[in-house]
């Protein structure tokens, strides 16, 4: 019983002990300067503007809602695979911030292989990407799924699509390779109805306008 009574007191003591340490670590600073590292295509001044951080404003470090919001603002651009905001230097009440970003690559070229049933022009409409566009791993996955749906609509539900991003000679530009196995096109041999009492089979078959027997 005594151990059970002491346990809540120990938790309370730990909270009270840690709170002053947390308060000491959290200090207010004035932003003296903001720089950007890692930008390849994005303009550093634009990155700073999007972040919402400004020289001369007060922030707590290392945790502040303004810093979290700045990171979120940059994430929402869907242009970066990594965003960090750190202190490069602290001098008295002044803090010098660095926004570190890693940009998603851009498309150098789109290469489609083994497509016969669907033309490259039609597939490019499905891909909906061009040279110079930003491309993320999730967008590559979406492209893959859209191509599969296109083949399914064309009567090839077993088509397989593989994708690969290949580094080009230009820094941060990648070639998007799309390798297709079109599979076998299925055919409807016959349509059979069961339990139809009020309609003829021919009338029901007429409802399948796009499904014809071979």
CSV table of C-alpha atoms in Angstrom, one decimal:
chain,number,residue,atom,x,y,z
A,1,UNK,CA,0.0,0.0,0.0
A,2,UNK,CA,2.8,2.4,0.9
A,3,UNK,CA,4.5,1.8,-2.5
A,4,UNK,CA,1.2,2.5,-4.3
A,5,UNK,CA,0.8,5.8,-2.3
A,6,UNK,CA,4.4,6.8,-3.1
A,7,UNK,CA,4.1,6.3,-6.9
A,8,UNK,CA,1.9,9.3,-7.7
A,9,UNK,CA,4.2,11.5,-5.5
A,10,UNK,CA,7.2,10.3,-7.5
A,11,UNK,CA,5.5,11.3,-10.7
A,12,UNK,CA,4.6,14.7,-9.4
A,13,UNK,CA,8.2,15.2,-8.2
A,14,UNK,CA,9.5,14.3,-11.6
A,15,UNK,CA,7.2,16.8,-13.3
A,16,UNK,CA,8.1,19.6,-10.9
A,17,UNK,CA,11.8,18.8,-11.3
A,18,UNK,CA,11.7,18.7,-15.1
A,19,UNK,CA,9.6,21.8,-15.6
A,20,UNK,CA,12.3,24.3,-14.4
A,21,UNK,CA,14.8,22.6,-16.7
A,22,UNK,CA,12.5,22.9,-19.7
A,23,UNK,CA,11.8,26.6,-18.8
A,24,UNK,CA,15.6,27.2,-18.7
A,25,UNK,CA,16.1,25.6,-22.0
A,26,UNK,CA,13.4,27.6,-23.7
A,27,UNK,CA,14.7,31.2,-24.2
A,28,UNK,CA,13.4,34.1,-26.2
A,29,UNK,CA,15.6,35.4,-29.0
A,30,UNK,CA,15.4,38.1,-31.6
A,31,UNK,CA,15.9,36.8,-35.2
A,32,UNK,CA,19.0,38.6,-36.4
A,33,UNK,CA,19.3,36.9,-39.8
A,34,UNK,CA,17.8,34.1,-41.9
A,35,UNK,CA,19.7,32.2,-44.5
A,36,UNK,CA,18.8,29.2,-46.8
A,37,UNK,CA,20.8,26.0,-47.5
A,38,UNK,CA,20.1,23.3,-50.0
A,39,UNK,CA,18.0,25.3,-52.5
A,40,UNK,CA,18.7,24.3,-56.1
A,41,UNK,CA,15.8,25.7,-58.1
A,42,UNK,CA,13.8,27.6,-55.5
A,43,UNK,CA,14.8,31.2,-54.8
A,44,UNK,CA,16.2,31.6,-51.2
A,45,UNK,CA,14.3,34.9,-50.7
A,46,UNK,CA,11.1,33.2,-51.8
A,47,UNK,CA,11.7,30.3,-49.3
A,48,UNK,CA,12.2,32.8,-46.5
A,49,UNK,CA,9.0,34.7,-47.5
A,50,UNK,CA,6.9,31.4,-47.6
A,51,UNK,CA,8.2,30.4,-44.2
A,52,UNK,CA,6.6,33.5,-42.7
A,53,UNK,CA,9.7,34.2,-40.5
A,54,UNK,CA,11.0,37.8,-40.4
A,55,UNK,CA,14.1,39.5,-39.1
A,56,UNK,CA,13.6,41.3,-35.9
A,57,UNK,CA,10.7,39.2,-34.6
A,58,UNK,CA,10.9,37.3,-31.3
A,59,UNK,CA,10.9,33.5,-31.1
A,60,UNK,CA,11.5,30.9,-28.5
A,61,UNK,CA,14.2,28.3,-29.3
A,62,UNK,CA,14.3,25.4,-29.9
A,63,UNK,CA,10.5,25.1,-29.7
A,64,UNK,CA,8.2,27.8,-31.0
A,65,UNK,CA,4.9,27.7,-32.9
A,66,UNK,CA,6.3,30.1,-35.4
A,67,UNK,CA,9.0,27.7,-36.3
A,68,UNK,CA,6.6,24.8,-36.6
A,69,UNK,CA,4.3,26.9,-38.8
A,70,UNK,CA,7.2,27.9,-41.0
A,71,UNK,CA,8.1,24.3,-41.6
A,72,UNK,CA,4.5,23.5,-42.3
A,73,UNK,CA,4.3,26.4,-44.8
A,74,UNK,CA,7.2,25.0,-46.7
A,75,UNK,CA,6.0,21.4,-46.6
A,76,UNK,CA,2.7,22.6,-48.1
A,77,UNK,CA,4.5,23.7,-51.2
A,78,UNK,CA,5.1,20.0,-52.1
A,79,UNK,CA,8.4,21.1,-53.4
A,80,UNK,CA,10.7,19.7,-50.7
A,81,UNK,CA,11.4,16.2,-49.4
A,82,UNK,CA,13.0,17.6,-46.2
A,83,UNK,CA,12.7,20.9,-44.3
A,84,UNK,CA,14.6,21.9,-41.1
A,85,UNK,CA,15.0,25.2,-39.3
A,86,UNK,CA,18.0,25.4,-37.0
A,87,UNK,CA,20.1,27.9,-35.2
A,88,UNK,CA,23.4,28.6,-36.9
A,89,UNK,CA,24.6,30.9,-34.2
A,90,UNK,CA,23.3,32.5,-31.0
A,91,UNK,CA,24.9,35.7,-29.7
A,92,UNK,CA,23.3,37.0,-26.5
A,93,UNK,CA,19.7,37.7,-27.4
A,94,UNK,CA,20.2,37.4,-31.1
A,95,UNK,CA,19.6,34.2,-33.1
A,96,UNK,CA,20.8,33.4,-36.6
A,97,UNK,CA,18.5,30.9,-38.3
A,98,UNK,CA,19.2,28.6,-41.2
A,99,UNK,CA,16.4,27.0,-43.3
A,100,UNK,CA,17.7,23.7,-44.6
A,101,UNK,CA,15.7,22.3,-47.5
A,102,UNK,CA,16.1,19.3,-49.8
A,103,UNK,CA,14.2,19.7,-53.1
A,104,UNK,CA,12.3,17.0,-54.9
A,105,UNK,CA,13.9,16.3,-58.3
A,106,UNK,CA,12.7,17.5,-61.6
A,107,UNK,CA,11.9,15.6,-64.7
A,108,UNK,CA,14.6,15.6,-67.4
A,109,UNK,CA,12.7,13.2,-69.8
A,110,UNK,CA,9.9,10.7,-69.8
A,111,UNK,CA,10.6,7.4,-71.5
A,112,UNK,CA,7.8,4.9,-72.0
A,113,UNK,CA,8.7,1.3,-73.0
A,114,UNK,CA,6.8,-1.7,-74.4
A,115,UNK,CA,3.5,0.2,-75.0
A,116,UNK,CA,1.7,-1.1,-78.1
A,117,UNK,CA,-2.0,-1.1,-77.3
A,118,UNK,CA,-2.0,2.5,-76.1
A,119,UNK,CA,-0.1,5.3,-77.9
A,120,UNK,CA,2.5,7.4,-76.2
A,121,UNK,CA,0.4,10.5,-76.8
A,122,UNK,CA,-2.5,8.9,-74.9
A,123,UNK,CA,-0.3,7.7,-72.1
A,124,UNK,CA,1.3,11.2,-71.8
A,125,UNK,CA,-2.2,12.6,-71.2
A,126,UNK,CA,-2.6,10.1,-68.3
A,127,UNK,CA,0.8,10.9,-66.9
A,128,UNK,CA,0.1,14.6,-67.0
A,129,UNK,CA,3.8,15.6,-66.4
A,130,UNK,CA,6.3,17.4,-68.6
A,131,UNK,CA,10.1,18.1,-68.6
A,132,UNK,CA,11.0,20.4,-65.8
A,133,UNK,CA,8.1,19.5,-63.6
A,134,UNK,CA,8.7,18.6,-59.9
A,135,UNK,CA,8.3,14.8,-59.3
A,136,UNK,CA,8.0,13.2,-55.9
A,137,UNK,CA,7.9,9.4,-55.0
A,138,UNK,CA,4.2,9.7,-54.3
A,139,UNK,CA,3.5,11.3,-57.7
A,140,UNK,CA,5.4,8.5,-59.4
A,141,UNK,CA,3.1,6.0,-57.6
A,142,UNK,CA,0.1,8.0,-58.7
A,143,UNK,CA,1.3,7.9,-62.3
A,144,UNK,CA,1.8,4.2,-62.1
A,145,UNK,CA,-1.8,3.6,-60.8
A,146,UNK,CA,-3.3,5.9,-63.4
A,147,UNK,CA,-1.6,4.0,-66.2
A,148,UNK,CA,-2.9,0.7,-64.8
A,149,UNK,CA,-6.5,2.1,-64.7
A,150,UNK,CA,-6.1,3.2,-68.3
A,151,UNK,CA,-5.1,-0.3,-69.4
A,152,UNK,CA,-7.9,-1.7,-67.4
A,153,UNK,CA,-10.4,0.6,-69.2
A,154,UNK,CA,-8.9,-0.7,-72.4
A,155,UNK,CA,-9.7,-4.3,-71.5
A,156,UNK,CA,-6.3,-5.2,-70.1
A,157,UNK,CA,-6.8,-5.5,-66.3
A,158,UNK,CA,-3.6,-7.6,-65.9
A,159,UNK,CA,-1.2,-5.0,-67.3
A,160,UNK,CA,1.8,-4.3,-65.1
A,161,UNK,CA,3.6,-1.0,-64.8
A,162,UNK,CA,7.1,-0.4,-63.3
A,163,UNK,CA,8.6,3.0,-62.8
A,164,UNK,CA,12.2,4.2,-62.1
A,165,UNK,CA,13.8,7.5,-61.6
A,166,UNK,CA,17.3,7.6,-63.2
A,167,UNK,CA,19.8,10.4,-62.5
A,168,UNK,CA,20.6,12.5,-65.6
A,169,UNK,CA,23.7,14.5,-66.3
A,170,UNK,CA,22.0,17.6,-65.0
A,171,UNK,CA,22.1,17.9,-61.2
A,172,UNK,CA,18.7,17.1,-59.6
A,173,UNK,CA,17.1,16.2,-62.9
A,174,UNK,CA,15.9,12.6,-63.3
A,175,UNK,CA,14.7,10.6,-66.2
A,176,UNK,CA,11.3,8.9,-65.5
A,177,UNK,CA,11.3,5.4,-67.0
A,178,UNK,CA,8.0,3.7,-67.4
A,179,UNK,CA,8.2,0.0,-68.3
A,180,UNK,CA,4.9,-1.6,-69.3
A,181,UNK,CA,3.8,-5.3,-69.5
A,182,UNK,CA,0.5,-4.9,-71.3
A,183,UNK,CA,-0.7,-8.4,-70.5
A,184,UNK,CA,-3.5,-10.3,-72.3
A,185,UNK,CA,-6.6,-8.5,-73.4
A,186,UNK,CA,-9.7,-10.3,-72.1
A,187,UNK,CA,-12.7,-11.0,-74.3
A,188,UNK,CA,-16.3,-11.8,-73.3
A,189,UNK,CA,-17.2,-15.2,-74.9
A,190,UNK,CA,-20.8,-15.2,-73.9
A,191,UNK,CA,-23.4,-13.5,-71.7
A,192,UNK,CA,-25.8,-15.7,-69.9
A,193,UNK,CA,-28.8,-14.5,-67.8
A,194,UNK,CA,-30.6,-16.5,-65.0
A,195,UNK,CA,-33.9,-15.8,-63.5
A,196,UNK,CA,-35.1,-13.3,-66.1
A,197,UNK,CA,-38.9,-13.6,-66.3
A,198,UNK,CA,-40.0,-10.3,-67.7
A,199,UNK,CA,-37.4,-9.5,-70.4
A,200,UNK,CA,-36.0,-11.4,-73.3
A,201,UNK,CA,-32.3,-12.2,-73.3
A,202,UNK,CA,-31.7,-10.1,-76.4
A,203,UNK,CA,-33.3,-7.1,-74.6
A,204,UNK,CA,-31.0,-7.5,-71.6
A,205,UNK,CA,-28.0,-7.9,-73.8
A,206,UNK,CA,-28.8,-4.6,-75.4
A,207,UNK,CA,-28.2,-3.0,-72.0
A,208,UNK,CA,-24.5,-3.9,-72.3
A,209,UNK,CA,-23.7,-1.4,-75.0
A,210,UNK,CA,-19.9,-1.6,-74.7
A,211,UNK,CA,-19.7,-5.3,-73.8
A,212,UNK,CA,-19.9,-7.4,-76.9
A,213,UNK,CA,-19.3,-11.2,-77.3
A,214,UNK,CA,-16.4,-12.3,-79.4
